[in-house]
Coordinates of C-alpha atoms in Angstrom, one line a residue:
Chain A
X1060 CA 86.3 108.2 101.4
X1061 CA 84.8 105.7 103.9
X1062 CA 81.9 103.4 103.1
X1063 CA 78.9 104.6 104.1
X1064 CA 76.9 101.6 103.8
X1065 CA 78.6 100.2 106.4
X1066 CA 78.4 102.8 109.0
X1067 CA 75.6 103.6 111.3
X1068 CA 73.0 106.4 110.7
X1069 CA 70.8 108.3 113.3
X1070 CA 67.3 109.0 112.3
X1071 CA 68.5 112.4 110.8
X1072 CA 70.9 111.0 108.2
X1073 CA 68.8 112.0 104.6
X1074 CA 68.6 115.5 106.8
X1075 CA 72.2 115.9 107.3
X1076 CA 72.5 115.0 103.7
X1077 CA 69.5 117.4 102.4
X1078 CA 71.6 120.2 104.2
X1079 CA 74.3 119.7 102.2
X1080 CA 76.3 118.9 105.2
X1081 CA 79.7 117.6 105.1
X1082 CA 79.9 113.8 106.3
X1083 CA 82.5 112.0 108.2
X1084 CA 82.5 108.7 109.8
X1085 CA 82.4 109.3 113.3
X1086 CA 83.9 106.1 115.2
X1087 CA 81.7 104.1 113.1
X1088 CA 79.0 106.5 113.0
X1089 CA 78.0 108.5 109.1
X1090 CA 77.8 112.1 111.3
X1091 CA 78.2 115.6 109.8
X1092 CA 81.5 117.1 110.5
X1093 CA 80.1 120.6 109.3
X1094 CA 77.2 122.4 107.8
X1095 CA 78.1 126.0 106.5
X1096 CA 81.7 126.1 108.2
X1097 CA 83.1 125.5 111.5
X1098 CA 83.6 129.2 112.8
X1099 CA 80.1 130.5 111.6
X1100 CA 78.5 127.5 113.9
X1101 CA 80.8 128.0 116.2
X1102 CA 79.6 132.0 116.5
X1103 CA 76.3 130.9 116.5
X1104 CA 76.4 128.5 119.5
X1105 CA 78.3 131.3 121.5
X1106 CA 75.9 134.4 120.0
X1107 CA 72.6 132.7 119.2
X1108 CA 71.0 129.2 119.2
X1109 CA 72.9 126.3 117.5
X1110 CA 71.4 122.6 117.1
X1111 CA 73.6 119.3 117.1
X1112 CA 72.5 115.9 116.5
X1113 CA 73.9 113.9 118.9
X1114 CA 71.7 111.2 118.5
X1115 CA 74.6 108.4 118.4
X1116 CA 75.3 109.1 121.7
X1117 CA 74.0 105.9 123.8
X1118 CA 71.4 105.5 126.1
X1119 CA 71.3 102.7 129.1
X1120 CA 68.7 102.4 131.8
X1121 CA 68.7 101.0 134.9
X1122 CA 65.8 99.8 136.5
X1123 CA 64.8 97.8 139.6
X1124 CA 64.9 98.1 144.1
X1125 CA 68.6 98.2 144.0
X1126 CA 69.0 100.7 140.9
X1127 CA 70.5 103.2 142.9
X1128 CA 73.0 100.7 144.6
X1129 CA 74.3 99.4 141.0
X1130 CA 74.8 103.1 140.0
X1131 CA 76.9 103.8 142.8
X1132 CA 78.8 100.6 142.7
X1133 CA 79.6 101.4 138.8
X1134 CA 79.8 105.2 139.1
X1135 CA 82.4 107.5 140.6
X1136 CA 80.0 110.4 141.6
X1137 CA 77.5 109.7 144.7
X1138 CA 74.0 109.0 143.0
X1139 CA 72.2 108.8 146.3
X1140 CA 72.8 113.3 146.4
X1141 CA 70.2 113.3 143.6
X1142 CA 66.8 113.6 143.8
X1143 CA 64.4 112.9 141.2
X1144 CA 65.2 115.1 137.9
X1145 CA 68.5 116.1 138.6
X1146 CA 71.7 115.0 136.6
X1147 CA 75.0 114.3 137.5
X1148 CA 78.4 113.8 135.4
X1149 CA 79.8 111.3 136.6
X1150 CA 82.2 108.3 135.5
X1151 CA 82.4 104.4 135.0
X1152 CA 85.9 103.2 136.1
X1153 CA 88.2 100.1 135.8
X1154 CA 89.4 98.0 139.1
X1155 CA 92.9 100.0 137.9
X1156 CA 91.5 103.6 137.9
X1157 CA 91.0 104.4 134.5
X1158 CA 88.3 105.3 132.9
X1159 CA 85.1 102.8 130.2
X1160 CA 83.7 106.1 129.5
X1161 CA 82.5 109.2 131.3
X1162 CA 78.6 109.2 131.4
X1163 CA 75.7 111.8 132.6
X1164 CA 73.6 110.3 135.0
X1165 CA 70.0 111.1 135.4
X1166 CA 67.4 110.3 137.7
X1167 CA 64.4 109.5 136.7
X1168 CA 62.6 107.8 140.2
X1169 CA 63.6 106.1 142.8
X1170 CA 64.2 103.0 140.9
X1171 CA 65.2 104.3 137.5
X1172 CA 68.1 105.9 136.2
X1173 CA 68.8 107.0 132.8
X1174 CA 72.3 106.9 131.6
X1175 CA 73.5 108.8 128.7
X1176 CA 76.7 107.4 127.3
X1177 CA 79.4 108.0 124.7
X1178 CA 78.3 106.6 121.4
X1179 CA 81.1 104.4 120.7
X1180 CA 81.3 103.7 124.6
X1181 CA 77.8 102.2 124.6
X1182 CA 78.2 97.8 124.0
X1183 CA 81.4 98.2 126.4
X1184 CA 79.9 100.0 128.7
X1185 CA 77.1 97.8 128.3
X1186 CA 78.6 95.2 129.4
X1187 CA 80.5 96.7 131.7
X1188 CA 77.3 97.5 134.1
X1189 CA 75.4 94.2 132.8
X1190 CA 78.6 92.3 134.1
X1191 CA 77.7 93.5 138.1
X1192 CA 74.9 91.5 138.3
X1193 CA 74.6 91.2 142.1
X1194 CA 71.9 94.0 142.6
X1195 CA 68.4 93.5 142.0
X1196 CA 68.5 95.6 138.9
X1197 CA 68.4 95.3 135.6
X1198 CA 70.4 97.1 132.8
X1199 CA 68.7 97.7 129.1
X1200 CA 70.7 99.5 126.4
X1201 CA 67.9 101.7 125.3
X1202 CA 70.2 103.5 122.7
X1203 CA 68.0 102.4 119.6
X1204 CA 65.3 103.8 121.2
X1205 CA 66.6 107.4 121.3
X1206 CA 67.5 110.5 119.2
X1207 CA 69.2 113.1 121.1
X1208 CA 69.0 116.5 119.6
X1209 CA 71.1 119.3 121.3
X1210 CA 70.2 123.1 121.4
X1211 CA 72.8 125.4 122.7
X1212 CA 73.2 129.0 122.9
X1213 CA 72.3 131.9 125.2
X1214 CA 69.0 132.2 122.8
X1215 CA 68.6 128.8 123.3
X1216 CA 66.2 128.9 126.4
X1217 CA 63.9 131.6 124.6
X1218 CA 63.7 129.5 121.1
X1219 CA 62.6 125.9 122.8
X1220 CA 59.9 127.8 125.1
X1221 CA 58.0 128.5 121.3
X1222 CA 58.1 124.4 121.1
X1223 CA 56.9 123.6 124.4
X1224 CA 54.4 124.2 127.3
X1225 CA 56.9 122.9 129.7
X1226 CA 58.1 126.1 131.4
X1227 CA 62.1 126.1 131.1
X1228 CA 63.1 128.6 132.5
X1229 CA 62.5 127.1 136.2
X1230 CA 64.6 123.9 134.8
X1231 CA 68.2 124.1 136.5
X1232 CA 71.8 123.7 134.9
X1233 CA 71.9 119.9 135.4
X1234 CA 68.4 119.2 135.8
X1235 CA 65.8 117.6 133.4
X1236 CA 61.9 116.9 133.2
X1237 CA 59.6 114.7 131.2
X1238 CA 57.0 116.4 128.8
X1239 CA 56.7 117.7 125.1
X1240 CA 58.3 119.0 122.8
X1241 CA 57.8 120.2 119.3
X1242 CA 54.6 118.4 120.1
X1243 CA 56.1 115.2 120.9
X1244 CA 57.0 113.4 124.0
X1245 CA 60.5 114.2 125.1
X1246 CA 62.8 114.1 128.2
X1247 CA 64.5 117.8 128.3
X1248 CA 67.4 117.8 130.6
X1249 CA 69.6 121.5 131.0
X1250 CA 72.8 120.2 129.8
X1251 CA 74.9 120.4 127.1
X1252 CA 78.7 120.5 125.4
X1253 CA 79.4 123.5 124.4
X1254 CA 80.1 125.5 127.4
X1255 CA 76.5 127.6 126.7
X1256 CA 73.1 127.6 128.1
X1257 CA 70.8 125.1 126.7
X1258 CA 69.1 121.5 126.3
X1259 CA 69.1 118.0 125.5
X1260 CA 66.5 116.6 124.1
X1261 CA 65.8 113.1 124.1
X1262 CA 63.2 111.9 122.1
X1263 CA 61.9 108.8 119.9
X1264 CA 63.8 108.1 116.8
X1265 CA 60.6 108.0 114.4
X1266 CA 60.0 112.1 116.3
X1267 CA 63.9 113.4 116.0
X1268 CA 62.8 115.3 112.4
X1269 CA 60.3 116.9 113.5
X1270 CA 61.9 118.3 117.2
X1271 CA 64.9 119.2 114.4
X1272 CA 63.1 120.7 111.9
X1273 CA 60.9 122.6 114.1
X1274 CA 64.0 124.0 116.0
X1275 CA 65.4 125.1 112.7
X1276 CA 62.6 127.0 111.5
X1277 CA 63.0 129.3 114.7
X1278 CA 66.1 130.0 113.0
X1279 CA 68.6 127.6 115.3
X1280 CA 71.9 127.2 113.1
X1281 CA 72.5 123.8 112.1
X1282 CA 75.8 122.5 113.7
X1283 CA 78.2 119.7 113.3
X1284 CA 80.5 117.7 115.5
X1285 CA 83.6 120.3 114.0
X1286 CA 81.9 123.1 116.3
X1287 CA 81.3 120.5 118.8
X1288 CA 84.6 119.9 119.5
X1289 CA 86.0 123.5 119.3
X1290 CA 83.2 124.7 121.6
X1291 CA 83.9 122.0 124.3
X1292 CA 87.5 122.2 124.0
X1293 CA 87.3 126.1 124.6
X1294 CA 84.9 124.9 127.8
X1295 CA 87.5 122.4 129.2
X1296 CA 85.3 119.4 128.7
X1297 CA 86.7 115.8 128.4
X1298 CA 86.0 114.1 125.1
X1299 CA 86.6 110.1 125.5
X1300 CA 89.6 108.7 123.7
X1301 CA 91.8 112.4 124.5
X1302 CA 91.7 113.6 127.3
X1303 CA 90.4 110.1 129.2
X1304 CA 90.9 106.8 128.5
X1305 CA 91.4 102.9 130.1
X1306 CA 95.0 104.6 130.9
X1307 CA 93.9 107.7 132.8
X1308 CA 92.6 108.1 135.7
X1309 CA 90.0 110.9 137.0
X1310 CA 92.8 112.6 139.4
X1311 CA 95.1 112.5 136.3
X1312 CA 92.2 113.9 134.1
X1313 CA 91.6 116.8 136.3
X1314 CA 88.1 115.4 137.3
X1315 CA 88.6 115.0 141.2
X1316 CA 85.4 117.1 141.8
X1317 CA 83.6 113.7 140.1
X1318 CA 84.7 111.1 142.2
X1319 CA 83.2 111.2 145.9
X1320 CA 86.2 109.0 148.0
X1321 CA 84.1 108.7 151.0
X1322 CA 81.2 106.4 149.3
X1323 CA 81.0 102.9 150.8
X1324 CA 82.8 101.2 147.6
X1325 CA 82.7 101.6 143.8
X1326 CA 84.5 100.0 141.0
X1327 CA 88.3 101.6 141.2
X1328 CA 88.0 102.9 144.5
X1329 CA 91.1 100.8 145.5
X1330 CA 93.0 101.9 142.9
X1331 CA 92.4 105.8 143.7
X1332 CA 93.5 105.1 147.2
X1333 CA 96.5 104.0 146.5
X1334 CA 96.9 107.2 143.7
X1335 CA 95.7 109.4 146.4
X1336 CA 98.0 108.2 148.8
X1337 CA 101.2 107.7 146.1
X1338 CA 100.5 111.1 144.3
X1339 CA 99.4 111.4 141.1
X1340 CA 102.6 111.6 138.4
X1341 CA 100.6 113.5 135.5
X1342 CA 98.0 115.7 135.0
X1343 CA 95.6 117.6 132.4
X1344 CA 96.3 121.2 131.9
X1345 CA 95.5 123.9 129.3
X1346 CA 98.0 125.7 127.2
X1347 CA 98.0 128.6 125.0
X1348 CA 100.3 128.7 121.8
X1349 CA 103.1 132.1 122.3
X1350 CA 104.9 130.7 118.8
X1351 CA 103.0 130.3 115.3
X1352 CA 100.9 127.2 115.2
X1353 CA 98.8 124.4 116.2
X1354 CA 99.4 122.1 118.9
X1355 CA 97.1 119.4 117.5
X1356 CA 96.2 115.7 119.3
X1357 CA 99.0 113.6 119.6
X1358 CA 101.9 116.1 119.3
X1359 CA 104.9 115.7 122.5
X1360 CA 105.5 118.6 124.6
X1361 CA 108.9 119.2 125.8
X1362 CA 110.1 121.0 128.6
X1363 CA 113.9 122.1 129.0
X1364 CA 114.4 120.3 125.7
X1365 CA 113.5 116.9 127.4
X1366 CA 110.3 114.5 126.8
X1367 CA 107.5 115.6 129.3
X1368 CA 104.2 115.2 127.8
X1369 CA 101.7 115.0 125.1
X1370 CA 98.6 116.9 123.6
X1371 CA 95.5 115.5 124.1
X1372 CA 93.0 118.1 122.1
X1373 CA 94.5 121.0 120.8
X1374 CA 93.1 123.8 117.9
X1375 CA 92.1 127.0 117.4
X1376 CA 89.4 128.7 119.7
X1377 CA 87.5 130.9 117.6
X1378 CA 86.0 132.8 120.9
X1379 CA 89.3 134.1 122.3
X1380 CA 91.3 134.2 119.1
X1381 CA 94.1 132.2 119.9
X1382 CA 95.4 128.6 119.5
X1383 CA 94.5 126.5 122.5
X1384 CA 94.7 122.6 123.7
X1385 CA 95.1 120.2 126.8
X1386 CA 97.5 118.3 127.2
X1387 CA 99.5 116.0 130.0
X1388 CA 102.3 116.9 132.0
X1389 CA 104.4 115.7 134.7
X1390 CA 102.6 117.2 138.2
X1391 CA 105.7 119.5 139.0
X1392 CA 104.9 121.6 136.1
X1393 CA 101.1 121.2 135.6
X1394 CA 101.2 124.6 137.0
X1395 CA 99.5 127.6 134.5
X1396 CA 102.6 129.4 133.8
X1397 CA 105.2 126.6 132.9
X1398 CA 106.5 127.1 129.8
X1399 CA 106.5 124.1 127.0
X1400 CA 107.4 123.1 123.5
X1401 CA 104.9 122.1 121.5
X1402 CA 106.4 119.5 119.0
X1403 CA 104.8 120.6 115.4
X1404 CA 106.3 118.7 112.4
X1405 CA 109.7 118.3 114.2
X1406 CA 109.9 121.7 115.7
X1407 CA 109.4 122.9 119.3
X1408 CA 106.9 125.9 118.9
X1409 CA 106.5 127.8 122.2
X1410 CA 103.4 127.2 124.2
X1411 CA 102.5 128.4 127.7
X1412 CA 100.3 126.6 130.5
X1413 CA 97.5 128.3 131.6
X1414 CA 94.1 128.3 134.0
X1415 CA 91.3 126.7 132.3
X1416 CA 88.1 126.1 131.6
X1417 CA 89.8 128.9 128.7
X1418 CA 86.4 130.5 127.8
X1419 CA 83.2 130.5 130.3
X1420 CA 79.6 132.3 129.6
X1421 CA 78.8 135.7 131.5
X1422 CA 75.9 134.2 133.3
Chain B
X779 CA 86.2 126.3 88.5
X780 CA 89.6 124.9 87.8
X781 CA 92.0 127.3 85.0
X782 CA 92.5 125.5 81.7
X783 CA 96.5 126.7 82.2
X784 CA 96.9 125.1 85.2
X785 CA 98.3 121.7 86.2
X786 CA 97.2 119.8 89.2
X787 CA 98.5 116.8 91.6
X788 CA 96.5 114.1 92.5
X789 CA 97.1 115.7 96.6
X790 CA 94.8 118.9 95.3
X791 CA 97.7 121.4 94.4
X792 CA 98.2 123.5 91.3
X793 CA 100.8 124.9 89.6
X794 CA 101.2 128.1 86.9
X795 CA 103.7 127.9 84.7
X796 CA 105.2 131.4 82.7
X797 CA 108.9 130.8 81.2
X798 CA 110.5 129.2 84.6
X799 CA 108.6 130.4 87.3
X800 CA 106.2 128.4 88.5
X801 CA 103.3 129.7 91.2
X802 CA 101.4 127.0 93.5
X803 CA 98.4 126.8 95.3
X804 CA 96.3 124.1 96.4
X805 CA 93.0 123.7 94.9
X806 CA 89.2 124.7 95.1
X807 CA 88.3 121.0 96.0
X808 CA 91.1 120.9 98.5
X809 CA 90.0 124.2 100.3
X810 CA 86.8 122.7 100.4
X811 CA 87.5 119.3 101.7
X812 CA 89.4 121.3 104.6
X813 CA 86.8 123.9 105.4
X814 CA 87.5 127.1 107.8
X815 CA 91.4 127.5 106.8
X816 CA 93.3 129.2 110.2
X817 CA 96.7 128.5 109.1
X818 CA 99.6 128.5 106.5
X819 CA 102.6 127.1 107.0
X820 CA 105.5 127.8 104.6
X821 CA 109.1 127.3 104.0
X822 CA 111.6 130.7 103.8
X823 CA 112.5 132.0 100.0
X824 CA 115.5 130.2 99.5
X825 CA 114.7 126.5 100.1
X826 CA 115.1 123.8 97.1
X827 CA 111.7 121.8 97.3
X828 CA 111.0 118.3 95.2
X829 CA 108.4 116.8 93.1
X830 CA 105.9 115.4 95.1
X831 CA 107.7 116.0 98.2
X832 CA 105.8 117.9 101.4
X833 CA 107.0 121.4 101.4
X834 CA 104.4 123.1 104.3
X835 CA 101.6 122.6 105.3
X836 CA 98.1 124.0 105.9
X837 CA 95.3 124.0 108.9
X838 CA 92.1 124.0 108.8
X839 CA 89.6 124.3 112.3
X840 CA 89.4 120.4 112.4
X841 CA 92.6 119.0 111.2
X842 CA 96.7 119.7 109.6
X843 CA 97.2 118.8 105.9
X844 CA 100.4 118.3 104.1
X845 CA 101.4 120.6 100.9
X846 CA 103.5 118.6 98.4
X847 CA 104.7 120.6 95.4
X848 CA 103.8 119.5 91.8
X849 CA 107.4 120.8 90.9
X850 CA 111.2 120.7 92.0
X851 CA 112.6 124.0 92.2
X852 CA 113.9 126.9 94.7
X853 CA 111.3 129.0 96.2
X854 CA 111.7 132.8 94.9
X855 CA 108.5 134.4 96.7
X856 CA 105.7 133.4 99.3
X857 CA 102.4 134.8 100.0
X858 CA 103.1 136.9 103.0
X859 CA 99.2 137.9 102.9
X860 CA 97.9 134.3 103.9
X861 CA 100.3 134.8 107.6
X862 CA 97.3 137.5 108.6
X863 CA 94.9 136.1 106.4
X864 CA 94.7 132.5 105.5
X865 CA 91.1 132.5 105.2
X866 CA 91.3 134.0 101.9
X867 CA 92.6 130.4 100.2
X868 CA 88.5 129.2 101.6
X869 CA 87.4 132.0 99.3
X870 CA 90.3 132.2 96.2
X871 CA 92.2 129.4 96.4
X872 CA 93.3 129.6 92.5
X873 CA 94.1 133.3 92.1
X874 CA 95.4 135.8 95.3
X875 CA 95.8 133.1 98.0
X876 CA 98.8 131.1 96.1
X877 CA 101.4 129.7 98.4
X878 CA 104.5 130.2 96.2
X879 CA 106.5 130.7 93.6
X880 CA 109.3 128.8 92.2
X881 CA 111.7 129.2 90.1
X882 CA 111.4 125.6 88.0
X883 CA 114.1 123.3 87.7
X884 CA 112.8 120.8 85.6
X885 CA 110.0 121.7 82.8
X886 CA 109.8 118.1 82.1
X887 CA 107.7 117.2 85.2
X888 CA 105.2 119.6 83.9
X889 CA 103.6 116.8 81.6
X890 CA 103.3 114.4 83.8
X891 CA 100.7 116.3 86.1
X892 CA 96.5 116.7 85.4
X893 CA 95.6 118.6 83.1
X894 CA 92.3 120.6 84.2
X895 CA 89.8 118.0 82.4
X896 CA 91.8 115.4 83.9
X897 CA 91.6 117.2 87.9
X898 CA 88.0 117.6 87.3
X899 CA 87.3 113.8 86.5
X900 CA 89.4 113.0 89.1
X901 CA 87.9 115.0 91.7
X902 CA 84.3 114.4 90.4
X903 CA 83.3 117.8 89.4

C-alpha cells in the first residue's frame, strides 16, 4: 500500500472515499481505480451516463497579443483554424520529434487559450511553454484552480441539460462554452475519453462536489480510471507514457492527422521532415488476441519467431468481448492482418493485427 | 469470511487439506484486491508445483497476478469451469471457483502457513 499522505488529492478525495471506492496512486495522484467494478462502469459509459473525476488532469493558460503565435510555435496542430469555442487535440513536441505530452487545446478569445494537459505532464509541460519566451504571451499553470469532472455516455447529453440552462445540444464534438452548471460557473467543452458522447466540465475546485453530486443524483454511475482506460483503449486513444512518449514520434504514434507540416514552424518540425522524408521504421497498430490470453503493457511481440515489437496497452474490451491492445511494429507489417506472437509469461500466444479505432459509437 | 479449515499464504491463497489431497484457491481479500476477474491461467494435471513457487496466474480487467501454491505436490485436477467462467472466483473464491487440486507431497509445510485468525489479522479484516 502507498502512502497516502504524500500523494495529491483533487477536491473530491473524502467523496471517492465515502463511495467506498477503491484507491490507487495514480502517478502521484490518491485517484480511484474503481467504484462498483470495472465492467459494470464500463457498461454504463457505453449504455448510459458514467461520471470520472479527472480533476488531476492540468490546466495552463495562455494569455497575451501573441497567444496564438506561442500556441502554434509549441503545438503540432494549426491553432489559427479555430475560432472562438472550438477545441483541438493537438500535441507539444521535442526539437527530436517526440512527444512532452499530448494536450487539448481550447480557444477561449483571440488572445486566450486554455490548455488542458496530462496530470503528471503539467510542471514539464509547464516549463516547456514558459521556456519560449519570445512572444508577447504569458503562460500560467492554472491547474490548482480547476476540477474537471467528466460525463460520458449516450444519455449523457440528456442528464447535464437537467443541470444547466446552457442549451447542449447545439454544442459540437470538439467545441465548448462558458456558463453554468449545476448552478455554478463552468466551462463545458464536448469532449471526452471514452470513445462516447459527452462533456467536460471544468469548474472551481471549492464547486467540483456539487457539479458531482448533482450529476449523481440523476443517476450518472460513478467511474474510475479502470473504466477509463478500457473505454479509451477500446476507442484507440493515446494515453501518455504507452502509446507516446519523449521516444515516439506522432507519425510513429499513428497521430499524422495532428500535426499540420505546412505551418510556418513549430517545435519538432525539423525533425518530422527528416522522418517524413527517411520513412518512419515503426508504427502503432491494434491487435486482437486468436490464442488464450492477455497481451498486457510491456510484453514483446514476435513475428516469424524473431523480436519485432512491443505492447503498449493491451486488456480485455468488455464492448466487443475479446482481448485487445496496441502495440509497435516494424512499418512492413503494421498492416491489420499480420499475424504476431504475443509474449505472455515466456510463451508466444497468437495475436492478429487489425483496423482500429476497435469499437466506435453508432452516431 | 475465511474457513477455520483452511490455510492461507501471505500472497492471498488457500489451501484444503483431506488425507493427501490438497485443493487451492486464492482468497476473498485477493479477489477483491483484483476486482472484475477475466482470466485463469493454469498449469496441465500432471505438473509437480513447489512451496511458494508461481504455478499460474490470474487477470483481472486492470492488471496480471501471480498464483504461488501454499504446497509442493503434483496437480491431480483443475477447475475446468473457471476457462468459461472466471468471474465466478469475484463471487466464490473459497468454495466452487478453486484452482486445483494436489496431491500433497509434504504434510509438513502445512504448519507453517496462516491459520484463518492469523490471514484475518494479516489482511485486516
Amino acid at each position: 500500500m502507498s502512502d497516502s499522505a504524500a500523494l495529491l488529492t483533487t477536491p473530491l478525495n473524502a467523496t471517492h472515499r465515502r463511495l467506498g471506492a477503491k484507491m490507487v496512486d495514480f502517478g502521484g495522484w490518491d485517484m480511484p481505480v474503481q467504484y462498483k467494478g470495472i465492467l459494470d462502469e464500463h457498461r454504463a459509459v457505453r449504455t448510459g451516463v458514467g461520471v470520472f473525476d479527472v480533476s488531476h488532469m492540468g490546466e495552463l493558460v495562455i494569455r497575451g497579443p501573441q497567444a496564438l503565435d506561442l500556441v502554434n510555435w509549441i503545438a503540432t496542430n494549426d491553432a489559427s483554424k479555430l475560432k472562438t469555442g472550438q477545441v483541438q487535440y493537438s500535441a507539444l513536441l521535442y526539437e527530436h520529434g517526440g512527444f512532452v505530452d499530448d494536450i487539448l487545446v481550447h480557444k477561449v478569445s483571440d488572445d486566450e487559450y486554455f490548455i488542458c494537459v496530462n496530470a503528471s505532464n503539467q510542471e514539464k509541460d509547464f516549463d516547456h511553454i514558459a521556456a519560449e519566451d519570445h512572444f508577447q504571451a504569458t503562460v500560467e499553470n492554472a491547474g490548482a484552480r480547476y476540477a474537471q469532472i467528466a460525463i460520458q455516455g449516450p444519455k449523457a447529453v440528456e442528464l447535464c441539460q437537467r443541470l444547466t440552462t446552457t442549451l447542449l445540444e447545439p454544442i459540437r464534438y470538439y467545441w465548448f462554452t462558458d456558463g453554468e452548471f449545476a448552478g455554478v460557473p463552468a466551462r463545458i467543452a464536448r469532449t471526452g475519453y471514452t470513445g462516447e458522447d459527452g462533456f467536460e466540465v471544468y469548474v472551481s475546485p471549492e464547486d467540483a462536489s456539487t457539479v458531482w453530486d448533482a450529476v449523481c443524483s440523476l443517476g450518472a454511475q460513478p467511474c474510475g480510471l479502470g473504466a477509463r482506460n478500457t473505454l479509451r483503449l477500446e476507442a484507440k486513444m493515446a494515453l501518455y507514457g504507452h502509446e507516446i512518449d519523449a521516444t515516439l514520434s506522432p507519425f510513429e504514434a499513428d497521430l499524422a492527422w495532428m500535426v499540420k507540416m505546412d505551418k510556418p514552424n513549430f517545435i519538432g518540425k525539423r525533425a518530422l521532415e527528416k522522418q517524413k522524408a527517411a520513412g518512419i521504421h515503426r508504427k502503432l497498430v491494434g491487435f486482437e488476441m486468436v490464442g488464450r490470453g492477455i497481451g498486457r503493457d510491456g510484453y514483446e511481440i514476435e513475428i516469424d519467431g524473431e523480436k519485432a515489437g512491443w505492447v503498449t496497452s493491451g486488456g480485455p474490451a468488455p464492448t466487443l468481448g475479446k482481448n485487445i491492445g496496441l502495440c509497435y511494429l516494424p512499418i512492413a507489417h503494421a498492416v491489420p492482418g499480420q499475424k504476431i506472437n504475443v509474449i505472455i509469461r515466456g510463451v508466444g500466444v497468437e495475436a492478429v493485427t487489425v483496423p482500429t479505432p476497435f469499437y466506435k459509437r453508432a452516431k | 469470511m475465511y474457513p477455520e479449515n483452511y490455510s492461507y499464504t501471505k500472497e492471498h491463497e488457500w489451501v484444503l487439506v483431506d488425507g493427501d489431497t490438497g485443493t487451492i484457491g486464492i482468497t476473498d481479500h485477493a479477489q477483491s484486491e483484483l476486482g472484475d476477474i477475466v482470466y485463469v491461467d493454469l498449469p496441465k494435471v500432471g505438473t509437480a508445483i513447489a512451496q511458494h513457487t508461481t504455478f499460474g496466474s490470474v487477470e483481472s480487467v486492470k492488471a496480471v497476478s501471480d498464483i504461488y501454491s501454499p504446497v509442493s505436490g503434483e496437480i491431480i485436477a483443475i477447475n475446468e469451469s473457471l476457462s468459461t467462467a472466471p468471474e465466478k472466483l469475484n463471487s466464490d473464491p473459497h468454495g466452487d471457483a478453486w484452482l486445483v487440486k494436489v496431491k500433497l507431497k509434504d504434510l509438513s509445510e502445512i504448519p507453517g502457513l496462516m491459520s484463518a485468525a492469523d490471514y484475518k489479522k494479516y489482511v485486516g479484516a
